[in-house]
Amino acid sequence: MLSKVSGLALALLLGTTAALADWRDDLPGARAVGTGELKWFGIAIYEARLWSREVSPALDQPFALELTYHREFKRDTLVEVSLEEIRRLGGEGLDPKRLAQWTFEMHEAFVDVVPGQSITGLYLPGRGCRFYVDGQLRREVADPDFARAFFAIWLDPRTRNPELRRRLLGFEVAAE
């Protein structure tokens, strides 16, 4: 009986530990590099924060991009906007089958968000990425091309919001 109780206690402890794990466990030593807010016609959409072990992260180093939403958005809207930007940055050469797979992955990774909720993407160069919702792992995508295309939305020099990019990379600090 004692061994059954010990086994159950160990299983509960391991399950609790896994539930408490978040992206920080996969990127030890990460510090906030930069932060900025996305606004659309003056309306605050989300606050973004880039985390890395490097002072100036690049797409050959792991990092985490945390988005904390100020407004409610449906998952389908998040997927649609992300896909639109991936297409814009990727040009005409993107394979429709690959885009369909990426759409599926984002749909599985994202949720309908409410104000105060966070989605964090962990970029793992050469491996892909992981998405966490409020710190809990939601989806791992083992596709390095998707990961690069997705995070390019914010970090590519051709991003729609170069000011946010500069702030995330720590080149510019938001005026208080």
Coordinates of N, CA, C and O in Angstrom, one line a residue:
M1 N 0.8 -1.2 0.0 CA 0.0 0.0 0.0 C 0.9 1.3 0.0 O 0.6 2.2 -0.7
L2 N 1.9 1.3 0.8 CA 2.8 2.4 0.9 C 3.4 2.7 -0.5 O 3.5 3.9 -0.9
S3 N 3.8 1.7 -1.2 CA 4.4 1.9 -2.5 C 3.4 2.5 -3.5 O 3.8 3.3 -4.3
K4 N 2.1 2.1 -3.4 CA 1.1 2.7 -4.3 C 0.9 4.2 -3.9 O 0.8 5.0 -4.8
V5 N 0.9 4.5 -2.6 CA 0.8 5.9 -2.2 C 2.0 6.7 -2.6 O 1.9 7.8 -3.2
S6 N 3.2 6.1 -2.5 CA 4.4 6.9 -2.9 C 4.4 7.1 -4.4 O 4.8 8.1 -4.9
G7 N 4.0 6.0 -5.2 CA 3.9 6.2 -6.6 C 2.9 7.2 -7.0 O 3.2 8.0 -7.9
L8 N 1.8 7.3 -6.3 CA 0.7 8.3 -6.6 C 1.3 9.7 -6.3 O 1.1 10.6 -7.1
A9 N 1.9 9.8 -5.2 CA 2.5 11.1 -4.8 C 3.5 11.6 -5.8 O 3.6 12.8 -6.2
L10 N 4.4 10.7 -6.2 CA 5.4 11.0 -7.2 C 4.7 11.4 -8.6 O 5.1 12.4 -9.2
A11 N 3.7 10.7 -9.0 CA 3.0 11.1 -10.2 C 2.4 12.4 -10.1 O 2.4 13.2 -11.0
L12 N 1.7 12.7 -9.0 CA 1.1 14.0 -8.7 C 2.2 15.1 -8.7 O 2.0 16.2 -9.3
L13 N 3.3 14.9 -8.1 CA 4.4 15.9 -8.0 C 4.9 16.2 -9.4 O 5.1 17.3 -9.8
L14 N 5.2 15.1 -10.2 CA 5.7 15.3 -11.6 C 4.6 16.0 -12.4 O 5.0 16.9 -13.2
G15 N 3.4 15.7 -12.3 CA 2.3 16.3 -13.1 C 2.2 17.8 -12.7 O 2.1 18.7 -13.6
T16 N 2.3 18.1 -11.4 CA 2.3 19.5 -11.0 C 3.5 20.3 -11.5 O 3.4 21.4 -12.0
T17 N 4.7 19.7 -11.5 CA 5.9 20.3 -12.0 C 5.7 20.6 -13.4 O 6.1 21.7 -13.9
A18 N 5.2 19.7 -14.2 CA 5.0 19.9 -15.6 C 4.0 21.1 -15.9 O 4.2 21.9 -16.8
A19 N 3.0 21.1 -15.1 CA 2.0 22.1 -15.2 C 2.5 23.5 -14.9 O 2.1 24.5 -15.4
L20 N 3.5 23.6 -14.0 CA 4.1 24.8 -13.6 C 5.2 25.3 -14.5 O 5.6 26.4 -14.5
A21 N 5.7 24.4 -15.3 CA 6.8 24.7 -16.3 C 6.3 25.7 -17.3 O 5.1 25.6 -17.8
D22 N 7.1 26.6 -17.7 CA 6.7 27.5 -18.8 C 7.9 27.8 -19.7 O 8.9 27.1 -19.6
W23 N 7.8 28.7 -20.6 CA 8.9 28.9 -21.6 C 10.2 29.3 -20.9 O 11.3 29.0 -21.5
R24 N 10.2 29.9 -19.7 CA 11.4 30.3 -19.1 C 12.3 29.1 -18.7 O 13.5 29.2 -18.7
D25 N 11.7 27.9 -18.5 CA 12.4 26.7 -18.3 C 13.2 26.3 -19.5 O 14.3 25.6 -19.4
D26 N 12.7 26.6 -20.7 CA 13.4 26.3 -22.0 C 14.4 27.3 -22.4 O 15.1 27.1 -23.4
L27 N 14.4 28.5 -21.7 CA 15.3 29.6 -22.1 C 15.9 30.2 -20.8 O 15.7 31.3 -20.5
P28 N 16.6 29.3 -20.1 CA 17.2 29.8 -18.8 C 18.1 31.0 -19.0 O 18.8 31.1 -20.0
G29 N 18.1 31.9 -18.1 CA 18.9 33.1 -18.2 C 18.4 34.2 -19.1 O 19.1 35.2 -19.3
A30 N 17.2 34.0 -19.6 CA 16.6 35.0 -20.5 C 16.3 36.3 -19.7 O 15.8 36.3 -18.6
R31 N 16.6 37.4 -20.4 CA 16.2 38.7 -19.8 C 15.4 39.5 -20.8 O 15.6 39.3 -22.0
A32 N 14.7 40.5 -20.4 CA 13.9 41.3 -21.3 C 14.9 42.2 -22.1 O 15.7 42.9 -21.5
V33 N 14.8 42.1 -23.4 CA 15.7 42.9 -24.3 C 15.0 44.2 -24.6 O 15.6 45.3 -24.5
G34 N 13.7 44.1 -24.9 CA 13.0 45.3 -25.2 C 11.5 45.1 -25.1 O 11.0 43.9 -25.1
T35 N 10.8 46.2 -25.1 CA 9.3 46.1 -25.0 C 8.7 47.2 -25.8 O 9.3 48.3 -26.0
G36 N 7.5 47.0 -26.3 CA 6.8 48.0 -27.0 C 5.3 47.7 -27.1 O 4.9 46.5 -26.8
E37 N 4.5 48.6 -27.5 CA 3.1 48.4 -27.6 C 2.7 48.6 -29.0 O 3.1 49.5 -29.7
L38 N 1.8 47.7 -29.5 CA 1.2 47.8 -30.8 C -0.1 48.6 -30.7 O -1.0 48.2 -29.9
K39 N -0.2 49.7 -31.4 CA -1.4 50.4 -31.5 C -1.9 50.5 -32.9 O -1.1 50.5 -33.8
W40 N -3.2 50.5 -33.1 CA -3.8 50.6 -34.4 C -4.8 51.7 -34.3 O -5.8 51.7 -33.5
F41 N -4.6 52.8 -35.0 CA -5.4 54.0 -35.0 C -5.6 54.5 -33.6 O -6.7 54.9 -33.2
G42 N -4.5 54.5 -32.8 CA -4.5 54.9 -31.4 C -5.0 54.0 -30.4 O -5.0 54.2 -29.2
I43 N -5.5 52.8 -30.8 CA -6.1 51.8 -29.9 C -5.0 50.8 -29.5 O -4.4 50.2 -30.4
A44 N -4.8 50.7 -28.2 CA -3.7 49.7 -27.8 C -4.2 48.3 -28.1 O -5.3 47.9 -27.6
I45 N -3.4 47.5 -28.8 CA -3.8 46.1 -29.1 C -3.1 45.1 -28.2 O -3.7 44.3 -27.6
Y46 N -1.8 45.3 -28.1 CA -1.0 44.4 -27.2 C 0.3 45.0 -26.8 O 0.8 45.9 -27.5
E47 N 0.9 44.6 -25.7 CA 2.2 44.9 -25.3 C 3.1 43.7 -25.7 O 2.7 42.6 -25.4
A48 N 4.2 44.0 -26.3 CA 5.1 42.9 -26.7 C 6.4 43.1 -26.0 O 6.9 44.2 -25.7
R49 N 7.0 41.9 -25.6 CA 8.3 41.9 -24.9 C 9.1 40.8 -25.5 O 8.7 39.7 -25.6
L50 N 10.4 41.2 -25.8 CA 11.3 40.2 -26.3 C 12.3 39.8 -25.2 O 12.9 40.6 -24.6
W51 N 12.4 38.5 -25.0 CA 13.3 37.9 -24.0 C 14.4 37.1 -24.7 O 14.1 36.4 -25.7
S52 N 15.6 37.2 -24.2 CA 16.7 36.5 -24.8 C 17.9 36.4 -23.8 O 17.9 37.2 -22.8
R53 N 18.8 35.5 -24.0 CA 20.0 35.5 -23.2 C 21.0 36.4 -23.8 O 22.0 36.8 -23.2
E54 N 20.8 36.8 -25.1 CA 21.7 37.7 -25.8 C 21.2 39.2 -25.7 O 20.0 39.4 -25.7
V55 N 22.1 40.1 -25.8 CA 21.8 41.5 -25.7 C 21.1 41.9 -27.0 O 20.1 42.7 -27.0
S56 N 21.6 41.4 -28.1 CA 21.0 41.7 -29.4 C 20.6 40.3 -30.1 O 21.4 39.8 -30.9
P57 N 19.5 39.8 -29.8 CA 19.1 38.5 -30.4 C 18.9 38.6 -31.9 O 18.6 39.6 -32.5
A58 N 19.2 37.4 -32.6 CA 19.1 37.3 -34.0 C 18.4 35.9 -34.3 O 18.2 35.2 -33.3
L59 N 18.1 35.7 -35.5 CA 17.3 34.5 -35.8 C 18.2 33.2 -35.8 O 17.7 32.1 -36.1
D60 N 19.4 33.3 -35.3 CA 20.2 32.1 -35.1 C 20.4 31.8 -33.6 O 21.2 30.9 -33.2
Q61 N 19.6 32.5 -32.8 CA 19.7 32.3 -31.3 C 18.2 32.2 -30.8 O 17.3 32.8 -31.3
P62 N 18.1 31.4 -29.7 CA 16.7 31.2 -29.2 C 16.3 32.5 -28.5 O 17.1 33.3 -27.9
F63 N 15.0 32.8 -28.5 CA 14.4 33.9 -27.8 C 12.9 33.6 -27.6 O 12.4 32.7 -28.2
A64 N 12.3 34.5 -26.8 CA 10.9 34.4 -26.6 C 10.2 35.7 -26.9 O 10.8 36.8 -26.5
L65 N 9.1 35.7 -27.6 CA 8.3 36.9 -27.8 C 7.0 36.8 -27.1 O 6.2 35.9 -27.4
E66 N 6.8 37.6 -26.2 CA 5.6 37.6 -25.3 C 4.6 38.7 -25.7 O 5.0 39.9 -25.7
L67 N 3.4 38.3 -26.1 CA 2.4 39.3 -26.4 C 1.3 39.3 -25.3 O 0.7 38.2 -25.1
T68 N 1.1 40.4 -24.7 CA 0.0 40.5 -23.6 C -1.1 41.4 -24.2 O -0.8 42.6 -24.5
Y69 N -2.2 40.9 -24.4 CA -3.3 41.5 -25.1 C -4.1 42.5 -24.2 O -4.3 42.2 -23.1
H70 N -4.4 43.7 -24.9 CA -5.2 44.7 -24.2 C -6.7 44.6 -24.6 O -7.6 45.2 -24.0
R71 N -7.0 43.8 -25.6 CA -8.3 43.7 -26.2 C -8.6 42.2 -26.4 O -7.8 41.4 -26.5
E72 N -9.9 41.9 -26.6 CA -10.4 40.6 -27.0 C -10.2 40.3 -28.5 O -10.5 41.2 -29.3
F73 N -9.7 39.2 -28.8 CA -9.5 38.8 -30.2 C -9.9 37.3 -30.4 O -9.4 36.5 -29.5
K74 N -10.5 36.9 -31.4 CA -10.8 35.5 -31.7 C -9.5 34.9 -32.3 O -8.8 35.6 -33.0
R75 N -9.4 33.6 -32.1 CA -8.3 32.9 -32.6 C -8.2 33.0 -34.1 O -7.1 33.2 -34.7
D76 N -9.3 32.9 -34.8 CA -9.3 33.0 -36.2 C -8.7 34.3 -36.7 O -8.1 34.4 -37.8
T77 N -9.0 35.4 -36.0 CA -8.5 36.7 -36.4 C -6.9 36.7 -36.2 O -6.2 37.2 -37.1
L78 N -6.5 36.1 -35.1 CA -5.0 36.1 -34.9 C -4.3 35.3 -36.0 O -3.3 35.7 -36.5
V79 N -4.9 34.2 -36.3 CA -4.4 33.3 -37.4 C -4.4 34.1 -38.7 O -3.4 34.1 -39.4
E80 N -5.5 34.7 -39.0 CA -5.6 35.4 -40.3 C -4.6 36.5 -40.5 O -4.0 36.7 -41.5
V81 N -4.5 37.3 -39.4 CA -3.5 38.5 -39.5 C -2.1 37.9 -39.6 O -1.3 38.5 -40.4
S82 N -1.8 36.9 -38.8 CA -0.4 36.3 -38.9 C -0.1 35.8 -40.3 O 0.9 36.0 -40.8
L83 N -1.1 35.1 -40.8 CA -0.9 34.5 -42.2 C -0.7 35.6 -43.2 O 0.1 35.4 -44.1
E84 N -1.5 36.6 -43.1 CA -1.4 37.7 -44.0 C 0.0 38.3 -44.0 O 0.6 38.6 -45.1
E85 N 0.6 38.5 -42.8 CA 1.9 39.1 -42.7 C 3.0 38.1 -43.2 O 3.9 38.5 -43.9
I86 N 2.8 36.8 -42.9 CA 3.7 35.8 -43.4 C 3.7 35.8 -45.0 O 4.8 35.8 -45.6
R87 N 2.6 35.9 -45.6 CA 2.5 36.0 -47.0 C 3.1 37.3 -47.6 O 3.9 37.2 -48.6
R88 N 2.9 38.4 -46.9 CA 3.4 39.6 -47.4 C 5.0 39.6 -47.3 O 5.6 40.0 -48.3
L89 N 5.5 39.1 -46.3 CA 7.0 39.0 -46.1 C 7.6 37.9 -47.0 O 8.7 38.1 -47.4
G90 N 6.9 36.8 -47.2 CA 7.4 35.7 -47.9 C 7.3 35.8 -49.4 O 8.0 35.0 -50.1
G91 N 6.5 36.7 -49.9 CA 6.3 36.8 -51.3 C 5.5 35.8 -52.0 O 4.8 34.9 -51.3
E92 N 5.5 35.8 -53.3 CA 4.7 34.9 -54.1 C 5.2 33.4 -54.1 O 4.4 32.5 -54.4
G93 N 6.4 33.2 -53.6 CA 7.0 31.9 -53.7 C 6.5 30.9 -52.6 O 7.0 29.8 -52.6
L94 N 5.7 31.3 -51.7 CA 5.2 30.4 -50.7 C 4.3 29.3 -51.2 O 3.3 29.6 -51.8
D95 N 4.6 28.1 -50.9 CA 3.8 26.9 -51.3 C 2.4 26.9 -50.6 O 2.4 27.0 -49.4
P96 N 1.3 26.8 -51.4 CA 0.0 26.8 -50.8 C -0.2 25.7 -49.8 O -0.9 25.8 -48.7
K97 N 0.4 24.5 -50.0 CA 0.2 23.4 -49.1 C 0.9 23.7 -47.8 O 0.5 23.4 -46.7
R98 N 2.1 24.3 -47.9 CA 2.9 24.7 -46.7 C 2.1 25.8 -45.9 O 2.0 25.7 -44.7
L99 N 1.5 26.7 -46.6 CA 0.7 27.8 -45.9 C -0.5 27.1 -45.2 O -0.9 27.6 -44.1
A100 N -1.1 26.1 -45.8 CA -2.2 25.5 -45.2 C -1.8 24.8 -43.9 O -2.5 24.8 -42.9
Q101 N -0.6 24.1 -43.9 CA -0.1 23.5 -42.7 C 0.2 24.5 -41.7 O -0.1 24.3 -40.5
W102 N 0.8 25.6 -42.1 CA 1.1 26.7 -41.1 C -0.2 27.3 -40.5 O -0.2 27.6 -39.3
T103 N -1.2 27.4 -41.3 CA -2.5 27.9 -40.8 C -3.0 26.9 -39.7 O -3.5 27.3 -38.7
F104 N -3.0 25.6 -40.0 CA -3.4 24.6 -39.1 C -2.6 24.7 -37.8 O -3.2 24.7 -36.7
E105 N -1.3 24.9 -37.9 CA -0.4 24.9 -36.7 C -0.8 26.2 -35.8 O -0.9 26.1 -34.6
M106 N -1.0 27.3 -36.5 CA -1.4 28.5 -35.7 C -2.7 28.4 -35.1 O -2.9 28.8 -33.9
H107 N -3.6 27.7 -35.8 CA -5.0 27.5 -35.2 C -4.9 26.7 -34.0 O -5.6 26.9 -33.0
E108 N -4.0 25.7 -34.0 CA -3.9 24.8 -32.8 C -3.1 25.5 -31.7 O -3.3 25.2 -30.5
A109 N -2.2 26.4 -32.0 CA -1.4 27.1 -31.0 C -2.1 28.3 -30.3 O -1.8 28.6 -29.2
F110 N -3.0 29.0 -31.0 CA -3.6 30.2 -30.5 C -4.9 29.8 -29.9 O -5.5 28.8 -30.1
V111 N -5.4 30.8 -29.1 CA -6.7 30.7 -28.5 C -7.4 32.0 -28.7 O -6.8 33.0 -29.1
D112 N -8.7 32.1 -28.4 CA -9.4 33.4 -28.3 C -8.8 34.1 -27.1 O -8.8 33.5 -26.0
V113 N -8.4 35.3 -27.2 CA -7.7 36.0 -26.1 C -8.6 37.1 -25.5 O -9.5 37.6 -26.2
V114 N -8.4 37.3 -24.3 CA -9.1 38.3 -23.5 C -8.1 39.3 -23.0 O -6.9 39.0 -22.9
P115 N -8.5 40.5 -22.6 CA -7.5 41.5 -22.1 C -6.7 40.9 -20.9 O -7.3 40.2 -20.0
G116 N -5.4 41.1 -20.9 CA -4.6 40.6 -19.9 C -4.0 39.2 -20.2 O -3.0 38.8 -19.5
Q117 N -4.4 38.5 -21.2 CA -3.9 37.2 -21.5 C -2.7 37.3 -22.4 O -2.6 38.2 -23.2
S118 N -1.8 36.4 -22.2 CA -0.5 36.4 -22.9 C -0.4 35.1 -23.8 O -0.7 34.0 -23.3
I119 N 0.2 35.3 -25.0 CA 0.7 34.2 -25.8 C 2.2 34.5 -26.0 O 2.5 35.6 -26.4
T120 N 3.0 33.5 -25.7 CA 4.4 33.6 -25.8 C 4.9 32.6 -26.8 O 4.6 31.4 -26.7
G121 N 5.7 33.1 -27.8 CA 6.3 32.2 -28.8 C 7.7 32.0 -28.4 O 8.4 33.0 -28.2
L122 N 8.2 30.8 -28.3 CA 9.6 30.5 -28.0 C 10.2 30.1 -29.3 O 9.8 29.0 -29.9
Y123 N 11.2 30.8 -29.8 CA 11.9 30.5 -31.1 C 13.1 29.6 -30.8 O 14.0 30.0 -30.0
L124 N 13.1 28.5 -31.5 CA 14.2 27.5 -31.3 C 14.9 27.3 -32.7 O 14.4 26.5 -33.5
P125 N 16.0 28.0 -32.9 CA 16.6 28.0 -34.3 C 16.9 26.5 -34.7 O 17.4 25.8 -33.9
G126 N 16.6 26.3 -36.0 CA 16.9 25.0 -36.5 C 15.9 23.9 -36.1 O 16.0 22.8 -36.6
R127 N 15.0 24.2 -35.1 CA 14.1 23.2 -34.6 C 12.6 23.5 -34.8 O 11.8 22.7 -35.1
G128 N 12.3 24.8 -34.7 CA 10.9 25.3 -34.8 C 10.6 26.2 -33.7 O 11.4 27.1 -33.3
C129 N 9.4 26.1 -33.1 CA 9.0 27.0 -32.0 C 8.0 26.3 -31.1 O 7.4 25.3 -31.5
R130 N 7.7 26.9 -30.0 CA 6.7 26.5 -29.1 C 5.8 27.7 -28.7 O 6.4 28.8 -28.6
F131 N 4.6 27.5 -28.5 CA 3.6 28.5 -28.1 C 3.1 28.2 -26.7 O 2.6 27.1 -26.5
Y132 N 3.1 29.2 -25.9 CA 2.6 29.1 -24.5 C 1.4 30.1 -24.3 O 1.6 31.3 -24.7
V133 N 0.4 29.7 -23.7 CA -0.7 30.6 -23.4 C -0.8 30.7 -21.9 O -0.9 29.7 -21.2
D134 N -0.6 32.0 -21.4 CA -0.5 32.3 -20.0 C 0.5 31.3 -19.3 O 0.2 30.8 -18.2
G135 N 1.6 31.1 -20.0 CA 2.7 30.3 -19.4 C 2.6 28.8 -19.6 O 3.5 28.1 -19.3
Q136 N 1.5 28.3 -20.1 CA 1.3 26.9 -20.3 C 1.5 26.5 -21.8 O 1.0 27.1 -22.6
L137 N 2.3 25.4 -22.0 CA 2.6 25.0 -23.3 C 1.3 24.6 -24.0 O 0.5 23.8 -23.5
R138 N 1.1 25.2 -25.2 CA -0.1 24.9 -26.0 C 0.2 24.1 -27.2 O -0.5 23.2 -27.6
R139 N 1.4 24.4 -27.9 CA 1.7 23.7 -29.1 C 3.1 23.9 -29.4 O 3.7 24.9 -29.3
E140 N 3.7 22.8 -29.9 CA 5.1 22.8 -30.4 C 5.0 22.6 -31.9 O 4.3 21.7 -32.4
V141 N 5.7 23.4 -32.7 CA 5.7 23.3 -34.1 C 7.2 23.0 -34.6 O 8.1 23.8 -34.4
A142 N 7.4 21.8 -35.0 CA 8.7 21.3 -35.4 C 9.0 21.6 -36.9 O 9.2 20.8 -37.7
D143 N 9.0 22.9 -37.2 CA 9.2 23.4 -38.6 C 10.0 24.7 -38.5 O 9.4 25.8 -38.3
P144 N 11.3 24.6 -38.7 CA 12.2 25.8 -38.7 C 11.7 26.9 -39.6 O 11.9 28.1 -39.3
D145 N 11.2 26.5 -40.8 CA 10.8 27.5 -41.8 C 9.6 28.3 -41.3 O 9.5 29.5 -41.4
F146 N 8.7 27.6 -40.7 CA 7.5 28.3 -40.1 C 8.0 29.2 -39.0 O 7.5 30.4 -38.9
A147 N 8.8 28.8 -38.1 CA 9.3 29.6 -37.0 C 9.9 30.9 -37.5 O 9.6 32.0 -37.0
R148 N 10.8 30.8 -38.5 CA 11.5 32.0 -39.0 C 10.4 32.9 -39.7 O 10.5 34.1 -39.5
A149 N 9.5 32.3 -40.4 CA 8.5 33.2 -41.1 C 7.6 33.8 -40.1 O 7.2 35.0 -40.2
F150 N 7.2 33.1 -39.0 CA 6.3 33.7 -38.0 C 7.0 34.8 -37.2 O 6.4 35.9 -37.1
F151 N 8.2 34.6 -36.7 CA 8.8 35.7 -35.9 C 9.3 36.8 -36.8 O 9.5 37.9 -36.3
A152 N 9.4 36.6 -38.1 CA 9.8 37.7 -39.0 C 8.7 38.8 -39.0 O 9.0 40.0 -39.2
I153 N 7.5 38.4 -38.6 CA 6.4 39.4 -38.5 C 6.8 40.6 -37.7 O 6.5 41.7 -38.0
W154 N 7.5 40.3 -36.6 CA 8.0 41.4 -35.7 C 9.4 41.8 -35.9 O 9.8 43.0 -35.7
L155 N 10.3 40.9 -36.3 CA 11.7 41.1 -36.3 C 12.4 41.4 -37.6 O 13.5 41.8 -37.7
D156 N 11.7 41.1 -38.7 CA 12.2 41.4 -40.1 C 12.3 42.9 -40.3 O 11.4 43.6 -39.9
P157 N 13.4 43.4 -40.9 CA 13.4 44.8 -41.2 C 12.2 45.3 -42.0 O 11.9 46.5 -42.0
R158 N 11.5 44.5 -42.7 CA 10.4 44.9 -43.5 C 9.1 44.8 -42.7 O 8.0 44.9 -43.3
T159 N 9.1 44.6 -41.4 CA 7.9 44.6 -40.6 C 7.0 45.8 -40.9 O 7.5 46.9 -41.2
R160 N 5.7 45.6 -40.6 CA 4.8 46.7 -40.8 C 5.0 47.8 -39.7 O 4.5 48.9 -39.8
N161 N 5.6 47.4 -38.6 CA 5.8 48.3 -37.5 C 7.3 48.4 -37.1 O 7.7 47.8 -36.1
P162 N 8.1 49.2 -37.8 CA 9.5 49.2 -37.6 C 9.8 49.8 -36.2 O 10.8 49.5 -35.6
E163 N 9.0 50.7 -35.7 CA 9.2 51.3 -34.4 C 9.1 50.2 -33.3 O 9.9 50.2 -32.4
L164 N 8.1 49.4 -33.4 CA 8.0 48.3 -32.4 C 9.2 47.4 -32.5 O 9.7 46.9 -31.5
R165 N 9.6 47.1 -33.7 CA 10.8 46.2 -33.9 C 12.0 46.8 -33.2 O 12.7 46.1 -32.5
R166 N 12.2 48.1 -33.4 CA 13.4 48.8 -32.8 C 13.3 48.7 -31.3 O 14.3 48.5 -30.6
R167 N 12.1 48.9 -30.7 CA 11.9 48.8 -29.3 C 12.1 47.4 -28.8 O 12.7 47.2 -27.7
L168 N 11.6 46.4 -29.5 CA 11.8 45.0 -29.1 C 13.3 44.6 -29.0 O 13.7 43.9 -28.1
L169 N 14.0 45.1 -30.0 CA 15.4 44.8 -30.1 C 16.3 45.6 -29.2 O 17.5 45.5 -29.2
G170 N 15.7 46.5 -28.5 CA 16.4 47.4 -27.5 C 17.1 48.5 -28.1 O 17.9 49.2 -27.5
F171 N 16.8 48.9 -29.4 CA 17.4 50.0 -30.1 C 16.8 51.3 -29.7 O 17.4 52.4 -29.9
E172 N 15.6 51.3 -29.2 CA 14.8 52.5 -28.9 C 14.0 52.2 -27.7 O 13.4 51.1 -27.5
V173 N 13.9 53.2 -26.8 CA 13.1 53.0 -25.6 C 11.9 53.9 -25.7 O 11.9 55.0 -26.2
A174 N 10.7 53.3 -25.3 CA 9.5 54.1 -25.4 C 9.5 55.3 -24.5 O 10.0 55.2 -23.3
A175 N 9.0 56.4 -24.9 CA 8.9 57.6 -24.1 C 7.8 57.4 -23.0 O 6.7 56.9 -23.3
E176 N 8.1 57.7 -21.8 CA 7.1 57.5 -20.7 C 6.2 58.7 -20.6 O 6.5 59.8 -20.7

